[in-house]
Amino acid sequence: MAPQSNPDPRPEGSLSPNAGRGSVWPDRAARFYAQALDRSDYGAAIAGALRGEAPESLLDIGAGAGHPVLPWLPETAGWTALEPNRYLRARLGRLRRMDRTGLRPLNACWESLPALGLAPHHWAFAANIGGTLQAPRTLLGHMRALARARVAWVVPAQHGPRRWCLAGALPAALHGEDETPALRGVLAALGPDQPHDIRLAPWTFRARFDGLDAATAYCAAQLAQPPAACRAAVEAAARPLPCGGVELAAPKVSALLFWNL
């Protein structure tokens, strides 16, 4: 995803904010994405798929605000978190000041891995970054060089849209996206470098809006359509919240890919 003026959350099948220095999110978009994941069960789903496994140290590439890692990484573990967006890196910094003393946020993207001079970690981990989709064999080579025991990826696997995270809350006739699971393309592009294990983790992306007008305006901006064109679909999908405002939710499935070294 190239940076946009509207708060488009992390896409799952196109260029991601961590795919290169020129495509780093604006803070407004990163804030929208992170606050929606605060409401979602993404991290819990990833933790469930890991089945109690956890590394002694983690190299986390495209770390975001830490949502897919916090529920399962031990507080005592070393955690090197590469994240080029300023807002997300600031959230990681707050985690470090609170109780994650082993956390080290770095302003870097995945292409810079060979030049960073990092020591190998127990695991190398990447969740929904551009490299898994557009340059999987290159990224895998970088990560293998920096992991002692395991490389783990999270890639989208739902039969549904993936250009922006709330597209799945709307009917296919409205979002008009390819609904082929991104996992298929990743596995095909990996060729002989297939993962040793694949585990699926269903979860739901949830975003809160001040009201139906705000939710409609957001979706209309993503679809590049007038608000009237999507008002009925947004109204049908929106759920009123007890604290005020409305929520839009989109079902997801993440695939965890593992390489044992």
XYZ file of C-alpha atoms in Angstrom:
261
model
C 0.000 0.000 0.000
C 1.360 3.383 -0.898
C 0.724 6.006 1.782
C -2.638 7.711 1.370
C -4.300 10.723 2.915
C -7.077 8.627 4.423
C -6.529 6.242 7.366
C -6.193 3.001 5.415
C -5.183 0.182 7.791
C -2.560 -2.404 6.948
C -3.439 -4.263 3.738
C -2.870 -7.984 3.523
C -2.219 -8.638 -0.129
C -0.597 -5.554 -1.615
C 2.483 -3.525 -0.795
C 2.749 -3.159 2.984
C 4.171 -0.274 5.014
C 7.265 -2.337 5.744
C 7.975 -3.260 2.142
C 10.338 -0.349 1.671
C 11.390 2.978 3.083
C 9.327 4.878 0.533
C 6.105 3.110 1.544
C 6.152 3.652 5.307
C 2.723 4.530 6.668
C 1.744 8.021 7.681
C 1.096 8.156 11.420
C -2.654 8.659 10.988
C -3.018 5.363 9.104
C -0.798 3.524 11.583
C -2.844 4.857 14.504
C -6.111 3.680 12.946
C -4.693 0.193 12.369
C -3.186 -0.158 15.836
C -6.283 1.089 17.641
C -8.430 -1.359 15.676
C -6.109 -4.221 16.633
C -6.467 -3.123 20.265
C -10.112 -4.216 19.865
C -9.337 -7.390 17.910
C -8.343 -10.930 18.898
C -5.393 -11.095 16.514
C -2.681 -11.636 19.120
C -4.721 -14.237 20.990
C -5.301 -16.158 17.747
C -1.585 -16.217 16.929
C -0.772 -17.309 20.478
C -3.288 -20.152 20.210
C -1.740 -21.390 16.976
C 1.707 -21.424 18.624
C 0.421 -23.948 21.202
C 2.572 -22.720 24.042
C 5.806 -22.509 22.050
C 7.947 -19.415 22.598
C 11.532 -18.392 21.801
C 14.306 -17.268 24.122
C 14.828 -14.244 21.867
C 12.889 -12.844 18.926
C 13.754 -10.797 15.852
C 10.400 -9.248 14.919
C 10.356 -7.725 11.422
C 7.582 -5.210 10.773
C 6.603 -5.302 14.431
C 3.750 -2.781 14.325
C 2.603 -2.114 17.883
C 3.438 -5.666 18.993
C -0.077 -7.133 18.828
C 0.846 -10.550 17.354
C 3.754 -11.023 19.796
C 2.720 -9.686 23.202
C 0.406 -12.571 24.218
C 3.048 -15.286 23.845
C 6.587 -13.871 24.080
C 7.943 -14.232 27.652
C 8.602 -10.911 29.369
C 12.200 -12.001 29.977
C 12.884 -12.694 26.290
C 15.011 -10.420 24.165
C 12.824 -8.746 21.527
C 14.392 -6.818 18.648
C 11.526 -5.074 16.845
C 12.052 -3.528 13.401
C 9.353 -0.929 12.693
C 9.820 2.072 10.370
C 6.631 3.932 11.338
C 7.116 6.585 14.031
C 3.756 6.152 15.774
C 4.051 2.364 16.010
C 7.661 2.594 17.160
C 6.562 5.028 19.897
C 4.026 2.477 21.112
C 6.765 -0.131 21.259
C 8.849 2.331 23.262
C 6.035 2.666 25.800
C 5.913 -1.108 26.151
C 9.623 -1.134 26.853
C 9.290 1.515 29.554
C 6.417 -0.350 31.212
C 7.589 -3.950 31.573
C 9.271 -5.183 28.376
C 12.842 -4.349 29.290
C 14.183 -6.773 26.675
C 12.416 -4.916 23.862
C 14.604 -2.918 21.464
C 12.675 -0.994 18.777
C 14.668 -0.180 15.644
C 13.788 2.196 12.810
C 14.363 -0.182 9.908
C 12.558 -2.155 7.206
C 13.147 -5.720 6.079
C 15.297 -4.874 3.040
C 17.913 -3.374 5.341
C 18.394 -6.588 7.348
C 21.788 -7.547 5.815
C 23.219 -4.087 6.601
C 22.062 -3.866 10.219
C 24.724 -6.152 11.665
C 22.264 -7.933 13.963
C 23.284 -10.998 15.940
C 21.205 -14.148 15.330
C 18.109 -14.572 17.518
C 16.414 -17.787 18.588
C 13.475 -17.067 16.248
C 12.979 -14.629 13.378
C 9.340 -13.580 12.941
C 7.435 -11.483 10.372
C 3.689 -10.784 10.361
C 1.878 -9.416 7.291
C 4.770 -7.545 5.712
C 5.310 -6.926 2.019
C 8.330 -9.190 1.740
C 6.332 -12.350 2.440
C 4.124 -11.540 -0.541
C 6.404 -9.890 -3.089
C 9.889 -11.255 -2.370
C 9.384 -14.340 -0.198
C 12.570 -16.208 -1.096
C 14.732 -13.107 -0.563
C 13.098 -12.384 2.786
C 13.402 -16.012 3.863
C 17.119 -15.963 3.081
C 17.624 -12.834 5.189
C 15.679 -14.339 8.096
C 17.398 -17.731 7.980
C 20.723 -15.937 8.381
C 19.445 -14.270 11.566
C 17.657 -17.182 13.278
C 19.156 -20.077 15.199
C 16.079 -22.299 15.582
C 13.048 -21.127 13.616
C 11.687 -18.692 11.058
C 7.968 -17.880 11.383
C 5.721 -15.877 9.095
C 2.119 -14.729 9.383
C 0.354 -14.355 6.025
C -3.354 -13.859 5.177
C -5.216 -17.060 4.352
C -8.909 -16.122 4.351
C -11.111 -16.612 1.313
C -11.910 -12.939 1.114
C -10.593 -9.479 0.251
C -7.262 -8.277 1.581
C -6.428 -4.867 0.068
C -7.655 -3.103 3.238
C -8.583 -4.670 6.529
C -12.300 -3.804 6.635
C -13.146 -4.779 3.066
C -14.409 -8.119 4.370
C -17.152 -6.328 6.311
C -18.758 -5.367 2.983
C -20.320 -7.476 0.213
C -18.101 -8.619 -2.636
C -20.213 -6.722 -5.152
C -19.182 -3.510 -3.393
C -15.488 -4.043 -2.647
C -14.834 -5.822 -5.972
C -11.581 -7.441 -4.823
C -9.891 -10.715 -5.649
C -10.791 -13.092 -2.812
C -8.135 -15.727 -3.507
C -6.203 -16.479 -0.281
C -2.806 -14.768 -0.358
C -1.322 -17.943 1.139
C -1.629 -19.693 -2.221
C 0.529 -17.116 -3.969
C 3.125 -17.128 -1.196
C 3.535 -20.917 -1.316
C 3.768 -20.905 -5.102
C 6.420 -18.161 -5.053
C 8.500 -20.000 -2.434
C 9.139 -22.870 -4.859
C 11.370 -25.476 -3.177
C 11.634 -23.416 0.052
C 8.329 -24.676 1.446
C 7.639 -24.296 5.190
C 7.908 -27.316 7.461
C 4.578 -26.551 9.127
C 1.499 -24.414 8.459
C -1.107 -23.583 11.123
C -4.283 -21.552 10.670
C -5.519 -18.910 13.125
C -9.014 -17.414 12.599
C -9.642 -13.970 14.099
C -11.683 -10.796 13.539
C -10.491 -7.280 12.703
C -12.632 -4.729 14.596
C -12.655 -0.949 14.172
C -14.696 1.630 16.097
C -16.158 4.790 14.558
C -17.920 7.728 16.194
C -21.070 6.945 14.261
C -22.561 5.606 11.046
C -21.610 8.729 9.096
C -17.945 8.343 10.057
C -17.936 4.620 9.175
C -19.582 5.340 5.829
C -17.152 8.131 5.002
C -14.202 5.878 5.828
C -15.422 3.010 3.626
C -16.338 5.380 0.804
C -12.808 6.790 0.841
C -11.288 3.299 0.606
C -13.607 2.395 -2.268
C -13.151 5.756 -4.039
C -16.932 6.052 -4.231
C -19.451 8.602 -2.956
C -20.789 7.819 0.534
C -24.284 7.180 -0.842
C -22.944 4.223 -2.834
C -21.958 2.287 0.283
C -24.254 3.712 2.965
C -26.720 0.808 2.940
C -23.979 -1.841 3.112
C -22.175 -0.069 5.948
C -25.431 0.390 7.864
C -26.176 -3.334 7.506
C -22.716 -4.309 8.743
C -22.298 -1.767 11.549
C -22.926 -2.795 15.157
C -23.912 -0.144 17.719
C -21.613 -0.057 20.740
C -22.813 0.358 24.347
C -20.278 3.126 24.900
C -21.413 4.999 21.794
C -20.387 4.841 18.173
C -20.442 1.813 15.904
C -18.119 -1.069 15.105
C -17.277 -2.655 11.772
C -15.805 -6.155 11.869
C -14.190 -8.293 9.166
C -13.381 -12.021 9.525
C -9.771 -13.036 8.946
C -7.676 -16.182 8.848
C -3.925 -15.937 9.369
C -1.589 -18.729 8.326
C 1.526 -19.296 10.430
C 4.356 -20.677 8.315
C 7.310 -22.272 10.096
C 10.791 -23.243 8.978
C 12.824 -25.266 11.498
C 16.548 -24.638 11.213
